[in-house]
Amino acid sequence: MKLKKNSSESIVKQKQGSLLQEDGERFLPWMEDPMINYEHLHRYRFAREFVKGKKVLDLACGEGYGSYMLAEKAREVVGVDIDEATIKHASARYVKDNLKFIKSSMTAIAIESEKKFDVIICFEALEHVEEHDKVIAEIKRVLKDDGIFIVSMPNKYIYSDLSNYENPWHKKELYLDEFEVLLRSNFKNVLIYGQKVFPTSNIFSISEVVNNAQELAIEKMGGEFSFVSLDKKEARYFIAVSSDYSIKDPIESSYMVDTSEYLFKKNVELKNLQSELEAIHNSHGWKFLTCYYKFRDKIFPPNTQRKALAKWLLETAKRTKRALDYFIPVLHGFRWFLLNPNTRKLSNVWSTYKAGGIRLCWDRAVERFSARLLSYDPFRNQLSNSQSKYILEESTFKPLFSIVVPVHKVACEWLEKCISSVVNQHYTNWELILVDDGSQRDDLKQLINAWALQDNRIHAYYLDENCGVACTTNVGIKQAKGEFIGFLDHDDELTPDALTWIVWTLNKNPDALWLYSDEDKISQNGTYHSPYFKPDFSTELLLSNMYTCHLSVYSADFLSKVGGLREYSGAQDHDLALRLSEIIPREKIVHIPRVLYHWRQIQGSTASRTIIKPEGPTGGRKAVTEALQRRNIKGKVTSYELCQTIYQIEFEPTKFPKVSIIIPTRNALALVKKCIDSARKCTQYPNFEIIVINNASDDKQFLDYIRKEESEGRIKVLHYDNPFNHSEMNNIAVNSVESEFVLFMNNDVEILSDNWLEQLIATIDMDTSIATVGCLLLYPDGKIQHGGIILGINSTAGHAHKYLDAKSSGYFGRLYCLQEMSGITAALSLVRRLAFQAVGGFDSEKYPTSWNDVDLCIRLRKQGFRCIYNPMVRAIHHELKTRPISPEEFDYQKRLRDDYPEILSKDPFYNPNLSLDNEQFQGYRSFPIEEQIPELRCIRV
């Protein structure tokens, strides 16, 4: 038997589906380890010789690859596994008319019919349970009287004893005699085979078929190989074929050869690495390091203060780097202003200075120009031609895409690059629709016509008069024949793999109706910079900013339903997106976290800066205002002062449900008084109560204060005399009220915004799926303390934009955008009471004092609820930035990582291309395409 990497005999020919994660025990076909591949594939190929035309049960089928192999010969195959996620994966990935997968354990097989199967396979499973007899009894129940049972078992002597290895997943391994006793006590006929992967040399007949076979064994002893007895071939695994009837045409032995020589290639790679390591050890640099370490150990012997010195040097280097990171962008800012000064630049700088003085000008320079210094490589994670080819071959849905380009008086150089970027797509099923908006330029017309003659997928249309971007684009939409339509500006470019990513995403998300990607900017000299790594779709964020922008691809049917684009003074794309978001469900709007679009930054383009087209913010405010009206939401829309296309909404509630404000505290009279006074002063909301939870306070002035406030009916007091447990105190308070909403408020919070409670109520009332709303929290010095919770920061979670200046706009303006987040701090958050109680409230046992808000928000989101951040509500949180961290804090962090490893690894509202080592959205991390598409690991670039 021969195994080829791309053999015509399919090993894992499958429908596109989600891939399981490696867990250390389950075999997955795309694993890199050749030894494991050989063992597993050989077993199933061996078993396949017994199943032709038979009904087969594959017990503990795992990922499903083996069941699929059996189904190529068998009449019917049922794959069984105990894990529901595995069954879902197998059912989606391996599709055949004679193959199905069901969830069941081996000790109680979920098949009522007795004596149903001709063959039962049980590979890599029996050792995982202790009740072997129970499993065999179940097998005998569903196996026909003349049926065959094929089972594998690790040879405990070789697998565990000799190697001194204990597999934590294995419950009960067997020696050969134990394995034989188990089977022969239940079946009349038993054939036992051994299996082990050996390096081999094969001499095989080429001229004619010869049945006589020779088997030899060699062993290296004393530096030389010599021939030894075949008894030396000790099995790592046993495979048994058992039946109560005679076994017809038994196989004497089975050999499988890897003609791709993958194992040898890996060995060559290892030798090359060893050679490289040896070269490093012989290099002058290594010798210098060796001398340095000897010198260091002599001057600063171990167990001295050398670590403290090294730490001081490292900290000095870090401080120097931070200073340079902060100072160099400012020099770039001066250079930008002085090289080409004009009134527009002066106006920008002056408006920034008026808003926040020299400090804000400095911060804006750092924010704007430091991005160009970060390590951004637009080509690092682009799909190669061979990778795209593999993806497209595996994709069953390959729609026609219509790319519409409105053209108006653009330089031929940029239009040429724009068209070339479409023609050079790896995916070829597209049409390019160029609509000239009355440019009346012969050079443009010649260029467009030349391309249309060269490629019949390119169609050109000309308008006699200039009618605007929306009108021109609508002409292109009407001519489009594709199932999906995308827009491309006449001076911008697509990446070569853009449409391939969209095809892959549509095959993974067949219900998707709107897809959008990340984008970057490209300067006139071809430099790529300022990538915008976007979050997944948020209805609320779209109200604040047209962030989906480029590249967006829409269902042609739904574009038709909303009537295409409307003239909106430069905000026609935003208006379209808002209208589409009202008829397309959130789950059918899919974000592709890859840069697929280069937005050209030339004189006069929107990419240069929004002030180039001053009508844009006016149209944007109008589009958002009308969207609120369509949704029956009352609110006033304004632009953020330092970024006119960030829209801030001052909501107005239409109803006034009761709110219980819950403030836990122990003593701290000054803080509590400031907290309560600011809460009352900054709202006119007519229907709220304040509940103070007194945690064993002993300060007489504080006790007098709360008694007086309670006697006057201004607050309610609950007494909690146990050790501080923030979670339990709040749970008790919530269970004591019947208000529709509860508001958790730390005793050290001071409200700054007028109508703060009105804003929070109006925000949570926008949609019943919203369970909690949080706000912008500041430290007393004006730095950001909280702008929503990001999952995965430093392996747990962090606060978005923490420590940034409050007058900065954050990452692409997100600090001042209404938006959905993965979590909200409980320091100040409005929560829907029934949603809070539906998930069991705060977990007072696991997270009594901290991280309880992160845990709560994760559980709320798992139940389909959403968390919203509203920066229009601002407050000071007097929590010290340098507050001591208790030892329990690390325990809670570890617990959070253990409870939610998968959820913490991917925050949908924080792009996987952004760094996880800070909360300021600064820097990038490696997000290789193989992480998103594991199958590509075996594709040569």
Short mmCIF file of N, CA and C in Angstrom, two decimals, residues 36-149:
data_model
loop_
_atom_site.label_atom_id
_atom_site.label_comp_id
_atom_site.label_asym_id
_atom_site.label_seq_id
_atom_site.Cartn_x
_atom_site.Cartn_y
_atom_site.Cartn_z
N ILE A 36 2.55 9.94 13.52
CA ILE A 36 1.15 9.78 13.92
C ILE A 36 0.26 9.63 12.69
N ASN A 37 0.56 10.36 11.64
CA ASN A 37 -0.19 10.22 10.40
C ASN A 37 -0.11 8.79 9.87
N TYR A 38 1.12 8.25 9.83
CA TYR A 38 1.31 6.90 9.31
C TYR A 38 0.48 5.88 10.11
N GLU A 39 0.58 5.96 11.44
CA GLU A 39 -0.11 4.99 12.29
C GLU A 39 -1.61 5.01 12.07
N HIS A 40 -2.21 6.18 12.11
CA HIS A 40 -3.67 6.28 12.03
C HIS A 40 -4.20 5.95 10.64
N LEU A 41 -3.55 6.49 9.61
CA LEU A 41 -4.03 6.24 8.25
C LEU A 41 -3.88 4.76 7.88
N HIS A 42 -2.79 4.16 8.32
CA HIS A 42 -2.56 2.75 7.99
C HIS A 42 -3.63 1.85 8.62
N ARG A 43 -4.00 2.14 9.87
CA ARG A 43 -5.03 1.33 10.53
C ARG A 43 -6.33 1.33 9.73
N TYR A 44 -6.78 2.52 9.37
CA TYR A 44 -8.07 2.60 8.67
C TYR A 44 -7.98 2.01 7.26
N ARG A 45 -6.81 2.18 6.62
CA ARG A 45 -6.67 1.58 5.29
C ARG A 45 -6.65 0.06 5.38
N PHE A 46 -6.06 -0.46 6.44
CA PHE A 46 -6.07 -1.90 6.70
C PHE A 46 -7.50 -2.39 6.94
N ALA A 47 -8.23 -1.66 7.77
CA ALA A 47 -9.61 -2.06 8.10
C ALA A 47 -10.53 -1.99 6.90
N ARG A 48 -10.20 -1.10 5.95
CA ARG A 48 -11.08 -0.92 4.80
C ARG A 48 -11.18 -2.18 3.95
N GLU A 49 -10.19 -3.06 4.06
CA GLU A 49 -10.23 -4.31 3.29
C GLU A 49 -11.34 -5.25 3.77
N PHE A 50 -11.90 -4.98 4.95
CA PHE A 50 -12.91 -5.87 5.51
C PHE A 50 -14.33 -5.31 5.37
N VAL A 51 -14.52 -4.15 4.79
CA VAL A 51 -15.83 -3.48 4.90
C VAL A 51 -16.58 -3.35 3.58
N LYS A 52 -16.07 -3.86 2.50
CA LYS A 52 -16.72 -3.67 1.20
C LYS A 52 -18.16 -4.18 1.23
N GLY A 53 -19.11 -3.26 0.95
CA GLY A 53 -20.52 -3.61 0.89
C GLY A 53 -21.15 -3.90 2.24
N LYS A 54 -20.47 -3.56 3.32
CA LYS A 54 -20.95 -3.90 4.65
C LYS A 54 -21.50 -2.67 5.39
N LYS A 55 -22.29 -2.96 6.46
CA LYS A 55 -22.73 -1.93 7.38
C LYS A 55 -21.68 -1.82 8.48
N VAL A 56 -21.16 -0.62 8.69
CA VAL A 56 -20.00 -0.44 9.57
C VAL A 56 -20.32 0.58 10.66
N LEU A 57 -19.88 0.25 11.89
CA LEU A 57 -19.94 1.18 13.01
C LEU A 57 -18.52 1.55 13.39
N ASP A 58 -18.19 2.86 13.35
CA ASP A 58 -16.86 3.33 13.71
C ASP A 58 -16.94 3.97 15.09
N LEU A 59 -16.58 3.18 16.11
CA LEU A 59 -16.67 3.67 17.49
C LEU A 59 -15.54 4.63 17.80
N ALA A 60 -15.85 5.72 18.52
CA ALA A 60 -14.87 6.76 18.84
C ALA A 60 -14.20 7.24 17.56
N CYS A 61 -15.03 7.68 16.63
CA CYS A 61 -14.55 8.04 15.29
C CYS A 61 -13.71 9.31 15.29
N GLY A 62 -13.78 10.09 16.37
CA GLY A 62 -12.97 11.30 16.44
C GLY A 62 -13.32 12.28 15.35
N GLU A 63 -12.31 12.84 14.70
CA GLU A 63 -12.48 13.92 13.72
C GLU A 63 -13.28 13.49 12.50
N GLY A 64 -13.33 12.17 12.22
CA GLY A 64 -14.20 11.67 11.15
C GLY A 64 -13.49 11.24 9.89
N TYR A 65 -12.15 11.48 9.83
CA TYR A 65 -11.43 11.15 8.60
C TYR A 65 -11.51 9.65 8.29
N GLY A 66 -11.42 8.80 9.35
CA GLY A 66 -11.43 7.34 9.16
C GLY A 66 -12.78 6.84 8.69
N SER A 67 -13.85 7.38 9.27
CA SER A 67 -15.20 7.00 8.84
C SER A 67 -15.38 7.31 7.36
N TYR A 68 -14.82 8.44 6.94
CA TYR A 68 -14.94 8.82 5.53
C TYR A 68 -14.20 7.82 4.64
N MET A 69 -13.01 7.39 5.06
CA MET A 69 -12.26 6.40 4.29
C MET A 69 -13.04 5.09 4.17
N LEU A 70 -13.65 4.68 5.29
CA LEU A 70 -14.42 3.43 5.27
C LEU A 70 -15.64 3.56 4.36
N ALA A 71 -16.25 4.76 4.35
CA ALA A 71 -17.47 4.97 3.55
C ALA A 71 -17.22 4.87 2.06
N GLU A 72 -15.95 4.96 1.63
CA GLU A 72 -15.65 4.81 0.21
C GLU A 72 -15.84 3.38 -0.27
N LYS A 73 -15.82 2.41 0.66
CA LYS A 73 -16.00 1.00 0.29
C LYS A 73 -17.27 0.39 0.90
N ALA A 74 -17.66 0.86 2.08
CA ALA A 74 -18.77 0.25 2.81
C ALA A 74 -20.13 0.67 2.23
N ARG A 75 -21.17 -0.12 2.56
CA ARG A 75 -22.53 0.24 2.15
C ARG A 75 -23.06 1.36 3.02
N GLU A 76 -22.74 1.30 4.31
CA GLU A 76 -23.21 2.32 5.25
C GLU A 76 -22.22 2.42 6.40
N VAL A 77 -21.94 3.64 6.83
CA VAL A 77 -21.01 3.86 7.95
C VAL A 77 -21.66 4.82 8.93
N VAL A 78 -21.61 4.43 10.22
CA VAL A 78 -22.07 5.31 11.29
C VAL A 78 -20.87 5.61 12.18
N GLY A 79 -20.48 6.89 12.27
CA GLY A 79 -19.40 7.31 13.14
C GLY A 79 -19.94 7.75 14.49
N VAL A 80 -19.33 7.28 15.57
CA VAL A 80 -19.82 7.58 16.92
C VAL A 80 -18.69 8.25 17.71
N ASP A 81 -19.03 9.34 18.40
CA ASP A 81 -18.06 9.98 19.29
C ASP A 81 -18.81 10.62 20.44
N ILE A 82 -18.15 10.74 21.58
CA ILE A 82 -18.82 11.24 22.79
C ILE A 82 -18.87 12.77 22.82
N ASP A 83 -18.05 13.42 22.00
CA ASP A 83 -17.94 14.89 22.05
C ASP A 83 -18.84 15.52 20.99
N GLU A 84 -19.74 16.40 21.45
CA GLU A 84 -20.72 17.01 20.53
C GLU A 84 -20.05 17.91 19.50
N ALA A 85 -19.05 18.68 19.90
CA ALA A 85 -18.36 19.57 18.97
C ALA A 85 -17.67 18.77 17.87
N THR A 86 -17.11 17.62 18.24
CA THR A 86 -16.45 16.76 17.26
C THR A 86 -17.44 16.22 16.25
N ILE A 87 -18.61 15.82 16.73
CA ILE A 87 -19.66 15.30 15.84
C ILE A 87 -20.12 16.39 14.87
N LYS A 88 -20.31 17.60 15.38
CA LYS A 88 -20.72 18.71 14.50
C LYS A 88 -19.67 18.96 13.43
N HIS A 89 -18.40 18.94 13.85
CA HIS A 89 -17.30 19.15 12.91
C HIS A 89 -17.29 18.05 11.83
N ALA A 90 -17.37 16.80 12.27
CA ALA A 90 -17.32 15.68 11.32
C ALA A 90 -18.49 15.73 10.34
N SER A 91 -19.69 16.05 10.86
CA SER A 91 -20.88 16.09 10.00
C SER A 91 -20.76 17.19 8.95
N ALA A 92 -20.10 18.29 9.30
CA ALA A 92 -19.96 19.40 8.34
C ALA A 92 -18.82 19.15 7.36
N ARG A 93 -17.77 18.47 7.84
CA ARG A 93 -16.55 18.33 7.02
C ARG A 93 -16.61 17.13 6.08
N TYR A 94 -17.22 16.03 6.53
CA TYR A 94 -17.24 14.81 5.73
C TYR A 94 -18.68 14.48 5.34
N VAL A 95 -19.00 14.68 4.10
CA VAL A 95 -20.38 14.51 3.64
C VAL A 95 -20.44 13.42 2.57
N LYS A 96 -21.18 12.37 2.86
CA LYS A 96 -21.46 11.30 1.91
C LYS A 96 -22.87 10.77 2.18
N ASP A 97 -23.51 10.26 1.15
CA ASP A 97 -24.87 9.75 1.32
C ASP A 97 -24.92 8.56 2.27
N ASN A 98 -23.85 7.77 2.32
CA ASN A 98 -23.84 6.56 3.15
C ASN A 98 -23.10 6.75 4.47
N LEU A 99 -22.90 8.02 4.88
CA LEU A 99 -22.13 8.31 6.09
C LEU A 99 -22.89 9.26 6.99
N LYS A 100 -22.98 8.90 8.28
CA LYS A 100 -23.55 9.82 9.25
C LYS A 100 -22.80 9.70 10.57
N PHE A 101 -22.95 10.74 11.39
CA PHE A 101 -22.25 10.77 12.68
C PHE A 101 -23.27 11.01 13.79
N ILE A 102 -23.10 10.30 14.91
CA ILE A 102 -24.00 10.48 16.05
C ILE A 102 -23.17 10.60 17.33
N LYS A 103 -23.75 11.29 18.32
CA LYS A 103 -23.09 11.43 19.61
C LYS A 103 -23.47 10.26 20.51
N SER A 104 -22.47 9.60 21.08
CA SER A 104 -22.75 8.47 21.96
C SER A 104 -21.46 8.06 22.65
N SER A 105 -21.60 7.38 23.78
CA SER A 105 -20.44 6.81 24.46
C SER A 105 -20.27 5.37 24.00
N MET A 106 -19.11 4.78 24.28
CA MET A 106 -18.87 3.39 23.90
C MET A 106 -19.54 2.42 24.86
N THR A 107 -19.71 2.85 26.11
CA THR A 107 -20.27 1.94 27.11
C THR A 107 -21.80 1.86 27.05
N ALA A 108 -22.40 2.79 26.31
CA ALA A 108 -23.87 2.76 26.12
C ALA A 108 -24.14 3.32 24.72
N ILE A 109 -23.96 2.48 23.72
CA ILE A 109 -24.06 2.92 22.33
C ILE A 109 -25.51 3.30 22.02
N ALA A 110 -25.69 4.52 21.51
CA ALA A 110 -27.04 5.07 21.29
C ALA A 110 -27.66 4.52 20.01
N ILE A 111 -27.70 3.20 19.91
CA ILE A 111 -28.34 2.52 18.77
C ILE A 111 -29.22 1.42 19.35
N GLU A 112 -30.52 1.54 19.14
CA GLU A 112 -31.46 0.59 19.74
C GLU A 112 -31.44 -0.77 19.06
N SER A 113 -31.30 -0.75 17.73
CA SER A 113 -31.35 -2.02 16.98
C SER A 113 -30.21 -2.94 17.39
N GLU A 114 -30.55 -4.20 17.61
CA GLU A 114 -29.52 -5.19 17.93
C GLU A 114 -29.11 -5.95 16.68
N LYS A 115 -27.87 -6.47 16.71
CA LYS A 115 -27.34 -7.25 15.60
C LYS A 115 -27.46 -6.51 14.28
N LYS A 116 -27.05 -5.25 14.25
CA LYS A 116 -27.26 -4.40 13.08
C LYS A 116 -26.03 -4.33 12.17
N PHE A 117 -24.82 -4.39 12.74
CA PHE A 117 -23.62 -4.05 11.96
C PHE A 117 -22.82 -5.30 11.58
N ASP A 118 -22.27 -5.26 10.35
CA ASP A 118 -21.42 -6.34 9.87
C ASP A 118 -20.00 -6.19 10.42
N VAL A 119 -19.55 -4.95 10.54
CA VAL A 119 -18.19 -4.69 11.01
C VAL A 119 -18.23 -3.53 12.02
N ILE A 120 -17.50 -3.70 13.13
CA ILE A 120 -17.36 -2.61 14.10
C ILE A 120 -15.87 -2.31 14.26
N ILE A 121 -15.52 -1.04 14.09
CA ILE A 121 -14.13 -0.58 14.21
C ILE A 121 -14.00 0.17 15.53
N CYS A 122 -12.89 -0.06 16.24
CA CYS A 122 -12.66 0.67 17.49
C CYS A 122 -11.16 0.92 17.62
N PHE A 123 -10.70 2.02 17.01
CA PHE A 123 -9.28 2.36 17.02
C PHE A 123 -9.01 3.49 18.01
N GLU A 124 -7.89 3.36 18.72
CA GLU A 124 -7.44 4.42 19.63
C GLU A 124 -8.54 4.82 20.61
N ALA A 125 -9.23 3.85 21.19
CA ALA A 125 -10.37 4.20 22.05
C ALA A 125 -10.47 3.31 23.29
N LEU A 126 -10.28 2.00 23.14
CA LEU A 126 -10.52 1.08 24.24
C LEU A 126 -9.67 1.42 25.47
N GLU A 127 -8.45 1.92 25.23
CA GLU A 127 -7.56 2.26 26.34
C GLU A 127 -8.04 3.48 27.11
N HIS A 128 -9.02 4.21 26.57
CA HIS A 128 -9.53 5.43 27.21
C HIS A 128 -10.62 5.14 28.24
N VAL A 129 -11.05 3.89 28.37
CA VAL A 129 -12.07 3.52 29.36
C VAL A 129 -11.56 2.36 30.20
N GLU A 130 -12.07 2.25 31.41
CA GLU A 130 -11.67 1.14 32.27
C GLU A 130 -12.58 -0.07 32.11
N GLU A 131 -13.85 0.16 31.75
CA GLU A 131 -14.82 -0.94 31.68
C GLU A 131 -14.77 -1.63 30.33
N HIS A 132 -13.66 -2.37 30.07
CA HIS A 132 -13.50 -3.06 28.79
C HIS A 132 -14.61 -4.07 28.55
N ASP A 133 -14.98 -4.81 29.57
CA ASP A 133 -16.02 -5.83 29.42
C ASP A 133 -17.36 -5.20 29.03
N LYS A 134 -17.63 -4.03 29.60
CA LYS A 134 -18.88 -3.33 29.29
C LYS A 134 -18.91 -2.89 27.83
N VAL A 135 -17.75 -2.41 27.35
CA VAL A 135 -17.67 -2.00 25.94
C VAL A 135 -17.87 -3.20 25.03
N ILE A 136 -17.20 -4.31 25.35
CA ILE A 136 -17.32 -5.52 24.51
C ILE A 136 -18.76 -6.02 24.50
N ALA A 137 -19.44 -5.93 25.64
CA ALA A 137 -20.84 -6.38 25.71
C ALA A 137 -21.72 -5.53 24.80
N GLU A 138 -21.49 -4.23 24.78
CA GLU A 138 -22.25 -3.34 23.90
C GLU A 138 -21.95 -3.65 22.43
N ILE A 139 -20.68 -3.94 22.14
CA ILE A 139 -20.30 -4.28 20.77
C ILE A 139 -20.99 -5.56 20.33
N LYS A 140 -21.01 -6.54 21.21
CA LYS A 140 -21.68 -7.82 20.87
C LYS A 140 -23.17 -7.62 20.66
N ARG A 141 -23.74 -6.62 21.37
CA ARG A 141 -25.18 -6.38 21.23
C ARG A 141 -25.54 -5.87 19.84
N VAL A 142 -24.73 -4.99 19.28
CA VAL A 142 -25.08 -4.39 17.99
C VAL A 142 -24.37 -5.05 16.81
N LEU A 143 -23.44 -6.00 17.08
CA LEU A 143 -22.71 -6.69 16.02
C LEU A 143 -23.47 -7.95 15.60
N LYS A 144 -23.59 -8.15 14.30
CA LYS A 144 -24.25 -9.36 13.81
C LYS A 144 -23.49 -10.60 14.28
N ASP A 145 -24.20 -11.75 14.30
CA ASP A 145 -23.57 -12.99 14.81
C ASP A 145 -22.33 -13.35 14.03
N ASP A 146 -22.35 -13.08 12.70
CA ASP A 146 -21.18 -13.40 11.88
C ASP A 146 -20.32 -12.17 11.61
N GLY A 147 -20.52 -11.12 12.40
CA GLY A 147 -19.82 -9.87 12.19
C GLY A 147 -18.37 -9.91 12.65
N ILE A 148 -17.63 -8.88 12.26
CA ILE A 148 -16.20 -8.77 12.56
C ILE A 148 -15.96 -7.53 13.43
N PHE A 149 -15.15 -7.70 14.45
CA PHE A 149 -14.77 -6.59 15.33
C PHE A 149 -13.27 -6.36 15.16
#
